[in-house]
Amino acid sequence: MGRYSDDPAWADIIPLPTDEGGPNPLAAIAYDDEYAEAMSYLRAVMAANEFSPRILDLTEDLIDMNPAHYTVWLYRAQCLFALKSDLHAELAWLNATALEHQKNYQIWHHRMLVVDVLDSCEGEREFVSRMFELDAKNYHVWSYRQWLVRRFGLWEQGELEFTRDLIEKDVRNNSAWNHRWYVVNGREEREEGEAGGVVGDAAVREREMEFAMQAIEKAPQNQSSWGYLRGIVRKAGLPLQGCKAFVQRFASLEQPDEVRSSYALDFMAEILAEEKGSEQQAALALDMLAQKYDPVRRNYWEYRKGLLGVDAVAA
Amino acid sequence: MSLVAGPGRGGALDGQLPDELQLVAEKHVAYIQKLDTRRDELEYHLTEHLRLSGIYWGLTALHLLHRADALPRDGVLDFVLSCLHENGGFGAAPGHDPHMLYTISGVQILAMVDGFDELEKRVTDGKRKIADFVASLQQVNGTFAGDEWGETDTRFLYGALNVLSLLGYLPHQRPNEEPALIDVKAAIAHIKACQNFDGGFGVAPGAESHSGQIFTCLAALSIAGELDSYLGEEGKDRLGAWLSERQLDDSGGLNGRPMKLVDVCYSWWVGSSLAMIERLHWIDKKKLATFILQCQDPVEGGVADRPGDMVDVFHTHFAIAGLSLLGYPGVGEVDAT
């Protein structure tokens, strides 16, 4: 008795139960449910290498029950392409499945295969944005978004504004910051000789530094915005000094109890380390980090202090 | 090996853990042994697509707890070899398609139980076949796919180098073989392209830095002998700063990316990465060990991602491996790559 064994459309199939465990399984297999039945039909049709519309039904059923079974996805993709199925219908079904199984990643590779064959990304970014409403840091969805940008050349078609909106919503969304970096610099790194990005285009560099600084004003204790700013300074080879006045506003050594950001203090230590004659000051900043603002990483700050080449400074 | 979660929760007894936390090693051994008897639970079957990796996690944990004997070697060998396909790839379980991830687990298990002779006995040219399968998945840009369907991920690249190294089929292990089985130079160039502005590495060029992917990239560089020459002291400092920032002061646990929840598995991904670049001491080891121990179910064994959640074999393995990195007493030493 079961969904498939009772269905005349499957009457020609002799289901193949699992053979796991060999002749002497450590424990008797004592389960009997829909999933087991569907799997036994899948084994049978895979053994016969069958590609037919009912395979799409069967794999859909299995994926609904267990979306992480990679073999089922591959068999479904093979079948879709072999039957030249309606790929738009496939996407509509994938949308519902992705929303229901957000942690699953097989689904995104499957989607890539389908969209690649379709050769159109219409509606794709809209759907991805819906996924981000549920989890704006979903790693697989971000990977898919970057693939879309690359595959369909969407560099200058609203991606920058998209990251701006996400960062406005959550200024600490590191995934959105990373995507912004990718959109601004990724293309330049891919097409050799073309100027652009924060290195090759001064206007872009200014704009991005300004963007990071505004985000820092909004929330000073934020690894992502500081990391973005420091990333630009490093990549463009700018002197650290240029940032000193800005950094000072969040971490002044004159007011050691009013540091508003440990990232600012860290940056300040780096700026001072580069300045001639300010090593003692740099050591003081690192002491503040080790003792008060980030004590869990005391050993790291001590190491940084060691690089200064000065004697230990008493705090 | 079952990947069924629970039955216990980390930090059971309503969070009433004793002040002096202990590793309940014997309970973890019993927990792992018992997993294979839980075949009447639906979740056992829903996790079949991970089975071979599950065995690897369980077995490694047992090895680190000096209880390799707790699972029967013959049974393990039979199962592993029943997952091997004619083309040299392993599936997660019999009847599952061959995939890089399970090929890694299969070869790691064979190496751990000293089973390569048995492989050759049962499969003619078994090692060579596996090496050929792995090599066939290298792409023109140097990276590796997981299977014939072409999904790429730095996990697969690391896996390929790890498998070939365990089998003794890396080009430098066979200097007289022409042509070399894989293009190591192209693979390493791809790893370098995955490095980000913050010093970390992602799953593909441009993808966000992620502690798990950093582990795979560093381990790949390390196996290829290029870790020191590529990163240098400055690169290690930058990456070490990012990695050590994964430790949260309140819990002592580690997260995988900025502003994400801590999870016991990052004790391994972050910890081993820091160990590979000789900067493990940059985090507070005592706090991390305490966090890991708080994720144990002290009554029935097993470790969860966080205190209060269900235990499972994946997190049990990474917790014990993390303690091993920290030099916790009674846990065997582990190679970070």
Tab-separated table of C-alpha atoms in Angstrom, chain A residues 42-270:
chain	number	residue	atom	x	y	z
A	42	LEU	CA	13.638	6.088	-7.928
A	43	ARG	CA	16.238	3.326	-7.674
A	44	ALA	CA	14.219	1.247	-10.103
A	45	VAL	CA	13.794	3.950	-12.747
A	46	MET	CA	17.420	5.055	-12.428
A	47	ALA	CA	18.554	1.475	-12.943
A	48	ALA	CA	16.528	1.444	-16.171
A	49	ASN	CA	17.775	4.942	-17.070
A	50	GLU	CA	14.266	6.118	-17.731
A	51	PHE	CA	13.573	9.707	-18.806
A	52	SER	CA	9.879	10.493	-18.882
A	53	PRO	CA	7.460	13.065	-17.494
A	54	ARG	CA	6.623	10.870	-14.521
A	55	ILE	CA	10.270	11.132	-13.423
A	56	LEU	CA	9.673	14.848	-12.932
A	57	ASP	CA	6.739	14.042	-10.648
A	58	LEU	CA	8.720	11.465	-8.714
A	59	THR	CA	11.782	13.682	-8.232
A	60	GLU	CA	9.571	16.609	-7.263
A	61	ASP	CA	7.957	14.451	-4.617
A	62	LEU	CA	11.343	13.295	-3.316
A	63	ILE	CA	12.825	16.786	-3.320
A	64	ASP	CA	9.845	18.050	-1.339
A	65	MET	CA	10.609	15.422	1.285
A	66	ASN	CA	14.401	15.701	1.173
A	67	PRO	CA	15.883	18.541	-0.898
A	68	ALA	CA	19.485	17.713	0.033
A	69	HIS	CA	19.672	14.435	-1.890
A	70	TYR	CA	22.050	15.476	-4.682
A	71	THR	CA	21.495	12.385	-6.834
A	72	VAL	CA	17.804	13.228	-7.150
A	73	TRP	CA	18.613	16.741	-8.402
A	74	LEU	CA	21.064	15.485	-11.001
A	75	TYR	CA	18.641	12.910	-12.292
A	76	ARG	CA	15.938	15.555	-12.501
A	77	ALA	CA	18.201	17.913	-14.452
A	78	GLN	CA	19.160	15.152	-16.894
A	79	CYS	CA	15.536	14.354	-17.386
A	80	LEU	CA	14.477	18.000	-17.859
A	81	PHE	CA	17.013	18.558	-20.594
A	82	ALA	CA	16.408	15.191	-22.242
A	83	LEU	CA	12.669	15.882	-22.465
A	84	LYS	CA	13.173	19.549	-23.431
A	85	SER	CA	10.740	20.428	-20.661
A	86	ASP	CA	9.304	23.887	-20.046
A	87	LEU	CA	12.082	25.571	-18.089
A	88	HIS	CA	9.909	28.509	-17.044
A	89	ALA	CA	7.625	26.078	-15.289
A	90	GLU	CA	10.711	24.599	-13.664
A	91	LEU	CA	11.720	28.032	-12.358
A	92	ALA	CA	8.270	28.670	-10.948
A	93	TRP	CA	8.464	25.390	-9.058
A	94	LEU	CA	12.043	26.173	-7.944
A	95	ASN	CA	10.892	29.490	-6.496
A	96	ALA	CA	8.432	27.821	-4.172
A	97	THR	CA	10.936	25.106	-3.248
A	98	ALA	CA	13.727	27.593	-2.522
A	99	LEU	CA	11.495	29.654	-0.258
A	100	GLU	CA	10.546	26.532	1.629
A	101	HIS	CA	14.068	25.086	1.933
A	102	GLN	CA	16.286	28.078	2.506
A	103	LYS	CA	19.362	26.224	3.724
A	104	ASN	CA	19.520	23.977	0.707
A	105	TYR	CA	22.275	24.618	-1.825
A	106	GLN	CA	21.748	21.935	-4.469
A	107	ILE	CA	18.779	23.985	-5.606
A	108	TRP	CA	20.967	26.930	-6.605
A	109	HIS	CA	23.238	24.888	-8.776
A	110	HIS	CA	20.186	23.382	-10.421
A	111	ARG	CA	18.831	26.860	-10.990
A	112	MET	CA	22.113	27.898	-12.595
A	113	LEU	CA	21.924	25.002	-15.034
A	114	VAL	CA	18.340	25.912	-15.938
A	115	VAL	CA	18.895	29.674	-16.291
A	116	ASP	CA	22.049	29.094	-18.298
A	117	VAL	CA	20.125	27.010	-20.813
A	118	LEU	CA	17.293	29.573	-20.874
A	119	ASP	CA	19.907	32.249	-21.601
A	120	SER	CA	17.812	34.893	-19.868
A	121	CYS	CA	17.873	36.292	-16.352
A	122	GLU	CA	14.460	37.874	-16.525
A	123	GLY	CA	12.888	37.863	-13.085
A	124	GLU	CA	15.942	36.282	-11.481
A	125	ARG	CA	17.187	39.275	-9.509
A	126	GLU	CA	13.692	39.967	-8.283
A	127	PHE	CA	13.434	36.451	-6.940
A	128	VAL	CA	16.863	36.602	-5.339
A	129	SER	CA	15.811	39.806	-3.580
A	130	ARG	CA	12.831	37.967	-2.150
A	131	MET	CA	15.189	35.353	-0.762
A	132	PHE	CA	17.231	38.130	0.861
A	133	GLU	CA	14.143	39.429	2.589
A	134	LEU	CA	14.130	36.148	4.498
A	135	ASP	CA	17.897	35.900	5.046
A	136	ALA	CA	20.073	38.689	3.713
A	137	LYS	CA	23.270	36.721	4.357
A	138	ASN	CA	22.438	33.422	2.662
A	139	TYR	CA	25.812	32.405	1.195
A	140	HIS	CA	24.446	30.226	-1.614
A	141	VAL	CA	22.040	32.887	-2.757
A	142	TRP	CA	24.825	35.473	-2.838
A	143	SER	CA	26.976	33.098	-4.907
A	144	TYR	CA	24.082	32.757	-7.313
A	145	ARG	CA	23.643	36.529	-7.494
A	146	GLN	CA	27.322	36.952	-8.387
A	147	TRP	CA	26.998	34.298	-11.036
A	148	LEU	CA	24.048	36.220	-12.531
A	149	VAL	CA	26.074	39.438	-12.601
A	150	ARG	CA	28.948	37.673	-14.371
A	151	ARG	CA	26.901	35.534	-16.714
A	152	PHE	CA	24.610	38.336	-17.883
A	153	GLY	CA	26.956	41.330	-17.495
A	154	LEU	CA	24.821	43.168	-14.958
A	155	TRP	CA	27.686	45.204	-13.486
A	156	GLU	CA	26.138	48.567	-14.137
A	157	GLN	CA	22.499	47.644	-14.120
A	158	GLY	CA	21.341	48.506	-10.639
A	159	GLU	CA	23.630	46.284	-8.569
A	160	LEU	CA	25.298	49.213	-6.807
A	161	GLU	CA	21.936	50.661	-5.810
A	162	PHE	CA	20.880	47.202	-4.686
A	163	THR	CA	23.810	46.981	-2.238
A	164	ARG	CA	23.134	50.540	-1.072
A	165	ASP	CA	19.573	49.610	-0.171
A	166	LEU	CA	20.592	46.452	1.661
A	167	ILE	CA	23.303	48.285	3.595
A	168	GLU	CA	20.818	50.988	4.467
A	169	LYS	CA	18.578	48.311	5.921
A	170	ASP	CA	21.400	46.641	7.851
A	171	VAL	CA	24.674	48.514	7.919
A	172	ARG	CA	26.428	45.425	9.327
A	173	ASN	CA	25.460	43.087	6.497
A	174	ASN	CA	28.938	41.897	5.511
A	175	SER	CA	27.583	39.986	2.504
A	176	ALA	CA	26.169	43.181	1.025
A	177	TRP	CA	29.462	45.009	1.586
A	178	ASN	CA	31.310	42.183	-0.099
A	179	HIS	CA	28.948	42.304	-3.076
A	180	ARG	CA	29.475	46.036	-3.361
A	181	TRP	CA	33.215	45.461	-3.551
A	182	TYR	CA	32.614	42.840	-6.210
A	183	VAL	CA	30.388	45.084	-8.300
A	184	VAL	CA	32.811	48.031	-8.066
A	185	ASN	CA	36.039	46.093	-8.601
A	186	GLY	CA	35.162	42.675	-9.942
A	187	ARG	CA	34.726	43.648	-13.534
A	188	GLU	CA	37.938	45.552	-13.677
A	189	GLU	CA	39.796	42.532	-12.385
A	190	ARG	CA	38.278	40.412	-15.085
A	191	GLU	CA	38.897	42.570	-18.101
A	192	GLU	CA	42.566	43.308	-18.230
A	193	GLY	CA	43.780	46.772	-19.064
A	194	GLU	CA	40.437	48.433	-18.488
A	195	ALA	CA	40.550	51.304	-16.021
A	196	GLY	CA	38.015	51.367	-13.245
A	197	GLY	CA	37.343	50.281	-9.709
A	198	VAL	CA	38.854	51.922	-6.666
A	199	VAL	CA	42.363	51.733	-8.141
A	200	GLY	CA	41.864	52.979	-11.673
A	201	ASP	CA	39.114	55.539	-11.258
A	202	ALA	CA	39.578	58.398	-8.755
A	203	ALA	CA	35.897	59.390	-8.862
A	204	VAL	CA	34.829	55.857	-8.013
A	205	ARG	CA	37.390	55.738	-5.214
A	206	GLU	CA	36.132	58.989	-3.687
A	207	ARG	CA	32.549	57.877	-3.968
A	208	GLU	CA	33.241	54.549	-2.260
A	209	MET	CA	35.319	56.073	0.532
A	210	GLU	CA	32.558	58.556	1.170
A	211	PHE	CA	30.021	55.745	1.219
A	212	ALA	CA	32.051	53.807	3.813
A	213	MET	CA	32.608	56.895	5.955
A	214	GLN	CA	28.924	57.704	6.037
A	215	ALA	CA	28.171	54.164	7.137
A	216	ILE	CA	30.800	54.478	9.863
A	217	GLU	CA	29.173	57.672	11.122
A	218	LYS	CA	25.924	55.786	11.382
A	219	ALA	CA	27.421	52.848	13.315
A	220	PRO	CA	31.054	53.264	14.371
A	221	GLN	CA	31.515	49.769	15.820
A	222	ASN	CA	31.171	47.932	12.514
A	223	GLN	CA	33.791	45.585	11.112
A	224	SER	CA	32.317	45.631	7.599
A	225	SER	CA	32.417	49.383	6.923
A	226	TRP	CA	35.875	49.811	8.423
A	227	GLY	CA	37.101	46.775	6.505
A	228	TYR	CA	35.741	48.287	3.287
A	229	LEU	CA	37.445	51.614	3.913
A	230	ARG	CA	40.753	49.995	4.792
A	231	GLY	CA	40.414	47.704	1.790
A	232	ILE	CA	40.220	50.719	-0.527
A	233	VAL	CA	43.153	52.472	1.135
A	234	ARG	CA	45.276	49.339	0.854
A	235	LYS	CA	44.319	48.397	-2.678
A	236	ALA	CA	44.787	51.905	-4.012
A	237	GLY	CA	48.056	52.267	-2.094
A	238	LEU	CA	46.958	55.518	-0.408
A	239	PRO	CA	48.969	56.869	2.528
A	240	LEU	CA	47.232	55.949	5.799
A	241	GLN	CA	47.779	59.502	7.021
A	242	GLY	CA	44.970	60.717	4.819
A	243	CYS	CA	42.453	58.992	7.083
A	244	LYS	CA	43.896	60.187	10.371
A	245	ALA	CA	41.543	63.103	10.998
A	246	PHE	CA	38.515	60.955	10.272
A	247	VAL	CA	39.707	58.043	12.449
A	248	GLN	CA	40.584	60.396	15.292
A	249	ARG	CA	36.938	61.293	15.713
A	250	PHE	CA	36.157	57.726	16.767
A	251	ALA	CA	39.317	56.847	18.659
A	252	SER	CA	41.356	59.599	20.202
A	253	LEU	CA	44.293	58.714	22.425
A	254	GLU	CA	43.665	61.893	24.367
A	255	GLN	CA	40.310	60.539	25.491
A	256	PRO	CA	41.070	56.888	26.226
A	257	ASP	CA	37.713	56.283	27.911
A	258	GLU	CA	35.679	57.580	25.023
A	259	VAL	CA	36.736	55.345	22.183
A	260	ARG	CA	33.689	54.752	20.012
A	261	SER	CA	35.079	51.958	17.891
A	262	SER	CA	37.721	49.296	18.436
A	263	TYR	CA	38.162	49.164	14.643
A	264	ALA	CA	39.008	52.865	14.642
A	265	LEU	CA	41.522	52.312	17.420
A	266	ASP	CA	43.068	49.441	15.474
A	267	PHE	CA	43.300	51.675	12.367
A	268	MET	CA	44.787	54.465	14.478
A	269	ALA	CA	47.476	52.111	15.756
A	270	GLU	CA	48.361	51.279	12.161
